[in-house]
Tab-separated table of C-alpha atoms in Angstrom:
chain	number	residue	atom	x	y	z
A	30	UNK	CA	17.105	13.701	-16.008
A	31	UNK	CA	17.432	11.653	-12.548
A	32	UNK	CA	20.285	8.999	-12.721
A	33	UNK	CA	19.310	5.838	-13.434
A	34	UNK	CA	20.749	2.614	-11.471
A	35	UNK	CA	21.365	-0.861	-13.216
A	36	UNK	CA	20.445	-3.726	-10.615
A	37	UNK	CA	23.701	-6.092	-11.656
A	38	UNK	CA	25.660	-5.979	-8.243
A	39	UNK	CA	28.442	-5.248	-9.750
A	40	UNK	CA	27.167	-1.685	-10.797
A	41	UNK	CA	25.415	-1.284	-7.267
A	42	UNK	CA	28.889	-1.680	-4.934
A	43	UNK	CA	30.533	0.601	-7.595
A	44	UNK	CA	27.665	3.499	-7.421
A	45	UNK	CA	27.601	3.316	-3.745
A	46	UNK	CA	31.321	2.913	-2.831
A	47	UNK	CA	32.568	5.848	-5.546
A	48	UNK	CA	30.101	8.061	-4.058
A	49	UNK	CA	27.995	8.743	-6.341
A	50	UNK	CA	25.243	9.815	-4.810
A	51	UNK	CA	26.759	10.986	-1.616
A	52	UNK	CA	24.932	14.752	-2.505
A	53	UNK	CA	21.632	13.411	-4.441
A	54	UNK	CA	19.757	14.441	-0.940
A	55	UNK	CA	21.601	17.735	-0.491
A	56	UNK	CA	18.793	18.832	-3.181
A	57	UNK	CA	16.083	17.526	-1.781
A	58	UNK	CA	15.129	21.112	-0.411
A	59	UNK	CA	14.178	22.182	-3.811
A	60	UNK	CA	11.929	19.474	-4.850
A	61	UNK	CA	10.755	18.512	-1.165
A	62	UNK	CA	7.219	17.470	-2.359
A	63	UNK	CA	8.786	15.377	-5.502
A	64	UNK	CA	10.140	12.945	-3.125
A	65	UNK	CA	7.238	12.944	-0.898
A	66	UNK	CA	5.646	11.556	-3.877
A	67	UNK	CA	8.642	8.963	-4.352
A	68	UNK	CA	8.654	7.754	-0.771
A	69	UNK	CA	4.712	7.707	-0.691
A	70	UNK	CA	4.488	5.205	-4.242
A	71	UNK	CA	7.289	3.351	-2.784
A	72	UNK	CA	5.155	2.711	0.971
A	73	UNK	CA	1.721	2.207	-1.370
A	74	UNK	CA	3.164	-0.493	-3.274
A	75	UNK	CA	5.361	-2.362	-0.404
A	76	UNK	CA	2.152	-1.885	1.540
A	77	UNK	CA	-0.133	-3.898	-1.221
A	78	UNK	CA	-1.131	-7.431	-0.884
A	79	UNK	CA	0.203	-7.711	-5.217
A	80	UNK	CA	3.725	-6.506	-3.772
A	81	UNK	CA	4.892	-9.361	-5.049
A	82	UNK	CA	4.381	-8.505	-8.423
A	83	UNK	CA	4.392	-4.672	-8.344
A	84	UNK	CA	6.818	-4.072	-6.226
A	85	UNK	CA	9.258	-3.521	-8.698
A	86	UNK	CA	12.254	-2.875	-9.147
A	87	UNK	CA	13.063	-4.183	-5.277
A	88	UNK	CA	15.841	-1.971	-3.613
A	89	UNK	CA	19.420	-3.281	-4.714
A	90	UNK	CA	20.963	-0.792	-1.217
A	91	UNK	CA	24.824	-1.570	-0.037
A	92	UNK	CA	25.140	-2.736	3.810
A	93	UNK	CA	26.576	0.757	5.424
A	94	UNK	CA	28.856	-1.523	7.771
A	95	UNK	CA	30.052	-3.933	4.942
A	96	UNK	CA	30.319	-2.645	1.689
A	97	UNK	CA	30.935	-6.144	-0.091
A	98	UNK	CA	27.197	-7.286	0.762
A	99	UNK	CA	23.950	-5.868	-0.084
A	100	UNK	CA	21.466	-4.761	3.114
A	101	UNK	CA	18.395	-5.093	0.220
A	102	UNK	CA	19.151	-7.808	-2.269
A	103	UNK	CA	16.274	-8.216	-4.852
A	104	UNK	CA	17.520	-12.462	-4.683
A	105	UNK	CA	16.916	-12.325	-0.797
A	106	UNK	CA	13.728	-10.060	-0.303
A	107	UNK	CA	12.734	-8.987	2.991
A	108	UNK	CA	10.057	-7.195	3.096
A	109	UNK	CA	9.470	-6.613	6.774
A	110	UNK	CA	13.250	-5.188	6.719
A	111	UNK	CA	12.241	-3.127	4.067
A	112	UNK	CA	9.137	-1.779	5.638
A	113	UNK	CA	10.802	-0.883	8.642
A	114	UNK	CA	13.358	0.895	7.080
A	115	UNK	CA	10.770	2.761	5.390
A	116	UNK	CA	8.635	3.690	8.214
A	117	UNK	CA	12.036	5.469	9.490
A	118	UNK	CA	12.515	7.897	6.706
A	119	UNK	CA	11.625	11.309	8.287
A	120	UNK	CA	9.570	13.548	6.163
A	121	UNK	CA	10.761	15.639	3.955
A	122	UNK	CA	9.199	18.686	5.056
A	123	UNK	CA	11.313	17.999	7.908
A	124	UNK	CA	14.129	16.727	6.697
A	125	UNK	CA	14.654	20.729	4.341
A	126	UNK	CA	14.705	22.175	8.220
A	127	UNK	CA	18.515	21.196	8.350
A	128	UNK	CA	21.478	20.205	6.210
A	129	UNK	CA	22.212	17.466	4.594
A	130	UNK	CA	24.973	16.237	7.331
A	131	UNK	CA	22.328	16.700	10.040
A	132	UNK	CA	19.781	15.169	7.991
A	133	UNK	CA	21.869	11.828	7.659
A	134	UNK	CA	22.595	12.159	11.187
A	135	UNK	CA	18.970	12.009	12.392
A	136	UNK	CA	18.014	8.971	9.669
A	137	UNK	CA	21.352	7.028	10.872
A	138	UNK	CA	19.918	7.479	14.652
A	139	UNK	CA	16.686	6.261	13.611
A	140	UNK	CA	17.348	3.138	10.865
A	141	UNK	CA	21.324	2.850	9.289
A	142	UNK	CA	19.102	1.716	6.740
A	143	UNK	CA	17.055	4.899	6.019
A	144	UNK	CA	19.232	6.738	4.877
A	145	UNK	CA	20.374	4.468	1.850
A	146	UNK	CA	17.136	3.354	0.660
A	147	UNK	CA	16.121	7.173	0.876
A	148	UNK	CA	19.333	7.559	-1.764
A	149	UNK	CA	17.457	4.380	-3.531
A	150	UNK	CA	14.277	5.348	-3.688
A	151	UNK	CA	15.671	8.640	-5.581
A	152	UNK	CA	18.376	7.429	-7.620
A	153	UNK	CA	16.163	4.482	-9.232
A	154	UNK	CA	13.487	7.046	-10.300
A	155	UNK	CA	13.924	7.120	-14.112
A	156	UNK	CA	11.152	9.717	-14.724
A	157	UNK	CA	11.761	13.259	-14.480
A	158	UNK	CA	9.275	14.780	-12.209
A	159	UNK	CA	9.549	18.572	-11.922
A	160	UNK	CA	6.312	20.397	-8.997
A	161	UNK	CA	4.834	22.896	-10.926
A	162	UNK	CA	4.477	26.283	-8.820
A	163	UNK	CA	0.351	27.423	-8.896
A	164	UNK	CA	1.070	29.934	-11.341
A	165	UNK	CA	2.188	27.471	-14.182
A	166	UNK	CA	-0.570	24.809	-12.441
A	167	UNK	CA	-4.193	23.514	-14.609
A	168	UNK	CA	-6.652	25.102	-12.788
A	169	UNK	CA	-9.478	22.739	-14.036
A	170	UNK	CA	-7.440	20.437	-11.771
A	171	UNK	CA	-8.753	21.543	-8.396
A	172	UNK	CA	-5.092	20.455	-6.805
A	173	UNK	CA	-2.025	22.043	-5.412
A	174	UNK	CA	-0.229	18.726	-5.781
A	175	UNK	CA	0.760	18.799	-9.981
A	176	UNK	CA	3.688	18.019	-11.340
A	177	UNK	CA	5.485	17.877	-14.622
A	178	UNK	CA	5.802	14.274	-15.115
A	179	UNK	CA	8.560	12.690	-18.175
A	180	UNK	CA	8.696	9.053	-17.727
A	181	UNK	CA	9.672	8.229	-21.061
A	182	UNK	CA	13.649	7.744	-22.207
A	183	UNK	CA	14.966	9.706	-24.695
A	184	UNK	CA	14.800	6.998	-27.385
A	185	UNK	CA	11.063	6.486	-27.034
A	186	UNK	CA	10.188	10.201	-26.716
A	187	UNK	CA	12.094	10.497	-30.002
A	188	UNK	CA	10.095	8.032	-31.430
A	189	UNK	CA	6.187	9.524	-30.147
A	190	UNK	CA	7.454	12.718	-31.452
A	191	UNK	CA	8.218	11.258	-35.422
A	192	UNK	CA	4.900	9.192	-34.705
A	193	UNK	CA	3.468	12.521	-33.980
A	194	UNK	CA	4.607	14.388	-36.905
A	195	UNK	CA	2.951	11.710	-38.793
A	196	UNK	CA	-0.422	11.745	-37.132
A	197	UNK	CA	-0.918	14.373	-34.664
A	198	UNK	CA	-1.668	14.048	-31.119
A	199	UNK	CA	-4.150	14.782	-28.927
A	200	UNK	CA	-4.356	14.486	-24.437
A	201	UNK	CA	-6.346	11.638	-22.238
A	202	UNK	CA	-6.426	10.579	-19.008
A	203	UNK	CA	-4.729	7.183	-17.627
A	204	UNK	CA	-5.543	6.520	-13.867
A	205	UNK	CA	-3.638	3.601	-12.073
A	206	UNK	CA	-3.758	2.738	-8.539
A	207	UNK	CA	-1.121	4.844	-6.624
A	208	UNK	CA	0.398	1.808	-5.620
A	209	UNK	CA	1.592	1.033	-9.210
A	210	UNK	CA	3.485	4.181	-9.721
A	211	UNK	CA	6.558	2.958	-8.380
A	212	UNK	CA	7.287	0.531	-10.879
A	213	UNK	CA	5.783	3.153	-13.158
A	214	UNK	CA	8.035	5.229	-12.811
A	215	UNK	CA	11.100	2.994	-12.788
A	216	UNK	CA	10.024	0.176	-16.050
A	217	UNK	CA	7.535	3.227	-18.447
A	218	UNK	CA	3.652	2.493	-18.795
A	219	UNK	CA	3.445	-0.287	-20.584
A	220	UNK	CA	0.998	-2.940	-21.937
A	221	UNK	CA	-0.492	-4.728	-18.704
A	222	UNK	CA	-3.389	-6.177	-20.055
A	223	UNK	CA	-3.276	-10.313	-20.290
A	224	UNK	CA	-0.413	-9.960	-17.959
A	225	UNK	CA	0.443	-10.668	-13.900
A	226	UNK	CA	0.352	-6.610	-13.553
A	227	UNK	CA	-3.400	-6.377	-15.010
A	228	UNK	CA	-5.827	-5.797	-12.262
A	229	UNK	CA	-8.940	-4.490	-13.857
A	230	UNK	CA	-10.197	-6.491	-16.983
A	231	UNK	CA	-9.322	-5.512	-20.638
A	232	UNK	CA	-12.955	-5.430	-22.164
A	233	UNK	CA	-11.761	-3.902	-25.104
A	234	UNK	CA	-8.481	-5.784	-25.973
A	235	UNK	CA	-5.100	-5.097	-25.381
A	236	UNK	CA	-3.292	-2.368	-24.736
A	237	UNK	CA	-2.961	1.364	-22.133
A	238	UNK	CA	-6.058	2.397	-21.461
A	239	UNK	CA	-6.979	5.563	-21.205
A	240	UNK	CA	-9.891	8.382	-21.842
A	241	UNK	CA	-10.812	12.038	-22.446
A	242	UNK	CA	-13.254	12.341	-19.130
A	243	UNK	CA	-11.751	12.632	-16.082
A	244	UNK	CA	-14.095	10.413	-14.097
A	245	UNK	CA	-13.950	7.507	-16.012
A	246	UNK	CA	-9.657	7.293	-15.164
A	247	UNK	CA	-10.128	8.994	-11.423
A	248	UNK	CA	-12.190	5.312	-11.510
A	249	UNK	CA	-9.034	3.289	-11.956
A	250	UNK	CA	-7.103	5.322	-9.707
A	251	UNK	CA	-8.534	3.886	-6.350
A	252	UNK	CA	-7.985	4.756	-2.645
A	253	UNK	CA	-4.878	3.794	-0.715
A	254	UNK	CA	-4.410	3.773	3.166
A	255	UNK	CA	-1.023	4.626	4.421
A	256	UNK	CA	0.170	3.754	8.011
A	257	UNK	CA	1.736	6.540	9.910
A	258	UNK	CA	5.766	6.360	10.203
A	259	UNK	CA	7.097	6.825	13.894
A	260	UNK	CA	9.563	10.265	13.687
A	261	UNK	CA	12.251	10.570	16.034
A	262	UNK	CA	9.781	8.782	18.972
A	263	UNK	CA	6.525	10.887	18.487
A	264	UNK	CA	3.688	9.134	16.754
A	265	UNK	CA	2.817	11.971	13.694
A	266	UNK	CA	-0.886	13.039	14.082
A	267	UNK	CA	-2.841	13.405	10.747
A	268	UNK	CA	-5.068	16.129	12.170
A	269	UNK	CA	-2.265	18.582	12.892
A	270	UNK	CA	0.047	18.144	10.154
A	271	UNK	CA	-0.420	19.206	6.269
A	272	UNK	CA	2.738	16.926	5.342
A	273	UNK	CA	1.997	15.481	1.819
A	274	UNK	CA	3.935	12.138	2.798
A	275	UNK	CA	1.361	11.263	5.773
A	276	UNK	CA	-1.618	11.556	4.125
A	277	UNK	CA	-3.945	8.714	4.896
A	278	UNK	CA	-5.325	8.208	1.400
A	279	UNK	CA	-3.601	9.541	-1.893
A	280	UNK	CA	-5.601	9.558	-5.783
A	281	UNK	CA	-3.696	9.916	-8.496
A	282	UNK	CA	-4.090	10.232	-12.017
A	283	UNK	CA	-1.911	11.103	-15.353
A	284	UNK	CA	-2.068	12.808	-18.193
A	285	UNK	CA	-0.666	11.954	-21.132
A	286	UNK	CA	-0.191	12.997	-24.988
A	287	UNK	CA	-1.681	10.011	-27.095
A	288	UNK	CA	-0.612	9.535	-31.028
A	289	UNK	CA	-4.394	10.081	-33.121
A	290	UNK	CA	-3.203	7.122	-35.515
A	291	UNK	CA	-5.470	4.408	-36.771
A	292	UNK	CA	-3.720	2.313	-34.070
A	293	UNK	CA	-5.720	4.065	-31.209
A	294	UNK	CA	-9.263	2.132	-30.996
A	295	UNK	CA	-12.244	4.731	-29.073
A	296	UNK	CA	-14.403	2.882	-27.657
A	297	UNK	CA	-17.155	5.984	-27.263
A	298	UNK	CA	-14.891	7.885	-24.021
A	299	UNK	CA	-12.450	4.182	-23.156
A	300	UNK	CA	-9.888	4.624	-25.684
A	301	UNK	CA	-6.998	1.556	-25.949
A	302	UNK	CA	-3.677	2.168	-27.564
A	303	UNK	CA	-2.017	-0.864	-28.156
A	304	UNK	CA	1.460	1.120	-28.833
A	305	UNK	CA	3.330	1.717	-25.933
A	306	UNK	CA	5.942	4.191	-27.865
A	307	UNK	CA	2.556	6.151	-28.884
A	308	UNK	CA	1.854	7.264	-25.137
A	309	UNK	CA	3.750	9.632	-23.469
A	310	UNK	CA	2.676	10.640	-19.503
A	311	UNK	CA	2.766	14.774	-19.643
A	312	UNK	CA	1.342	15.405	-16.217
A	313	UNK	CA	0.672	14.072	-13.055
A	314	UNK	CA	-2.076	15.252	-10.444
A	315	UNK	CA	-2.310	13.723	-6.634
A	316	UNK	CA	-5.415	14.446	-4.332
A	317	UNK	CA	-5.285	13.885	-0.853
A	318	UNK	CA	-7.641	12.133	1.505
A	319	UNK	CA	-9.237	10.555	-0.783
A	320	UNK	CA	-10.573	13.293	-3.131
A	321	UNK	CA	-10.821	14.007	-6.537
A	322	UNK	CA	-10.968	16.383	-9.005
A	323	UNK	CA	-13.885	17.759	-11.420
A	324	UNK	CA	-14.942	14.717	-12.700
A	325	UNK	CA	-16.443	16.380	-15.944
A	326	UNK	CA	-13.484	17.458	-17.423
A	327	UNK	CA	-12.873	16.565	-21.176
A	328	UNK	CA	-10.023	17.145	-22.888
A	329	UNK	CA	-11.422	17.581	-26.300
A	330	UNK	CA	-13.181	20.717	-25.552
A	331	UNK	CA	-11.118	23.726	-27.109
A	332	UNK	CA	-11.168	25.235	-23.991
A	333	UNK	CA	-9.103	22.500	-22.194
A	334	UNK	CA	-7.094	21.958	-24.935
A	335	UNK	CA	-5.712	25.747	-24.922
A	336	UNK	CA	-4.968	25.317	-21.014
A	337	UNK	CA	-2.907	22.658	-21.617
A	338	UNK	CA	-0.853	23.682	-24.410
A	339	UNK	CA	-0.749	27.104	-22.533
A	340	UNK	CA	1.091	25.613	-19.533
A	341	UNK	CA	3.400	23.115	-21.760
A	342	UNK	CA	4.420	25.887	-23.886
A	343	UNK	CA	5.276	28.189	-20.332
A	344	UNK	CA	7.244	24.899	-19.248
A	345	UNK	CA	9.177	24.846	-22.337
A	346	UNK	CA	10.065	28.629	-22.587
């Protein structure tokens, strides 16, 4: 499981200045796309006009040339400063072309503040986010880009597995704008609905949304421009690069393991669980461009059902 960060100050000069994470990006070879996925959530979300609200947690980053002050300070927020910093961080298809001490070379020449939101941007990730190689991939999918996706802490997991015991389980979609996977990923899903963080309407009541047919959640999951960053002086040109990071528009959508209770209310294919502890996110599938998937998938069919528990039982072997 990634390291977690708290936010109190205190804990941020003491992570930074022990050197914690001096080698977090030394394995960022092996999981290349992973933080392309990080780095892309992060830019969708400081990119958003609801940054404001969804942009959290905001960095909490040590200043490189004075290590009693913070660069990023979630009490001052800059978000320009941020945003630059951000546009600096190579890509990490580039960045697994030379060693970590080159690697922090190049980001230092570029932004001294690159680098240590880069170690940010990883370290704060709570979820455990694994990229699933084709042969262990959904096929009904119809994308490279699938990953193994945790977010849930040990404690609640524990819990959704007693709850399951109890009731049984079964899978459903949840789709969510790309550019609320950053905080996603960082607080759990939770409960937005009558809150600041609910942006489509809760017809049903409260609670995580979520449904059996693919189209109805690759609805919620919306389309999400992403400016270009500037590497090393050369603009990056979409047309001759198959980066993941610099993809112009990114859809996303989960899915998770849902507790069959008496709790979880169908409404025909919009089911609402108002438990939090009773959804667990199992996957996680990005499309580029702008495209999605088959949009007449449904996981109740036996069929889909066997895929699934085909690939979760290879991932657990």
């Amino acid at each position: 499981m990634p390291i977690s960060m708290c936010t109190r100050e205190l804990c941020v000069f003491s992570f930074y200045t022990l050197g914690v994470m001096s080698g977090a990006v030394e394995d960022v070879a092996t999981g290349a796309e992973v933080v392309d996925l990080l780095v892309a959530m992060c830019r969708a979300a400081l990119e958003s006009s609801r940054k404001s609200i969804i942009f959290d947690p905001y960095p909490s980053v040590v200043d490189p040339f004075d290590p009693k002050a913070l660069a990023f300070n979630p009490k001052k927020r800059s978000y320009d400063r941020l945003q630059k910093a951000l546009d600096s961080i190579m890509s990490i298809r580039e960045i697994t072309q030379g060693s970590y001490v080159e690697i922090k070379k190049q980001m230092d020449k570029l932004d001294p503040l690159a680098h240590p939101l880069l170690q940010w941007i990883i370290s704060s990730n709570r979820s455990h986010i694994v990229k699933l190689p084709v042969s262990r991939q959904l096929k009904f999918m119809h994308t490279t880009h699938q990953f193994l996706l945790l977010s849930s802490p040990p404690a609640k997991e524990a819990r959704f597995r007693t709850a399951r015991k109890l009731y049984g389980s079964t899978f459903a979609f949840h789709g969510s704008h790309i550019e609320n996977w950053h905080s996603i990923l960082r607080n759990g899903l939770v409960n937005a609905s009558y809150t600041k963080l609910q942006l489509h309407g809760a017809a049903y009541g409260k609670g995580i949304y979520l449904s059996p047919i693919s189209s109805i959640s690759f609805g919620y999951s919306g389309r999400r421009n992403f400016a270009c960053g500037y590497m090393s002086g050369l603009h990056c040109v979409l047309k001759q690069t198959s980066r993941f990071l610099q993809s112009r528009n990114l859809n996303c959508v989960a899915l998770c393991e849902v507790i069959t209770s008496k709790d979880l209310q169908k409404h025909g294919n919009i089911w609402v669980c108002p438990v939090p502890d009773h959804v667990c996110t199992r996957f996680f599938f990005v499309y580029e461009d702008g495209q999605v998937g088959d949009a007449n998938i449904n996981t109740q069919e036996p069929r889909i059902q066997r895929e699934i528990l085909r690939v979760i039982v290879t991932q657990s072997s």
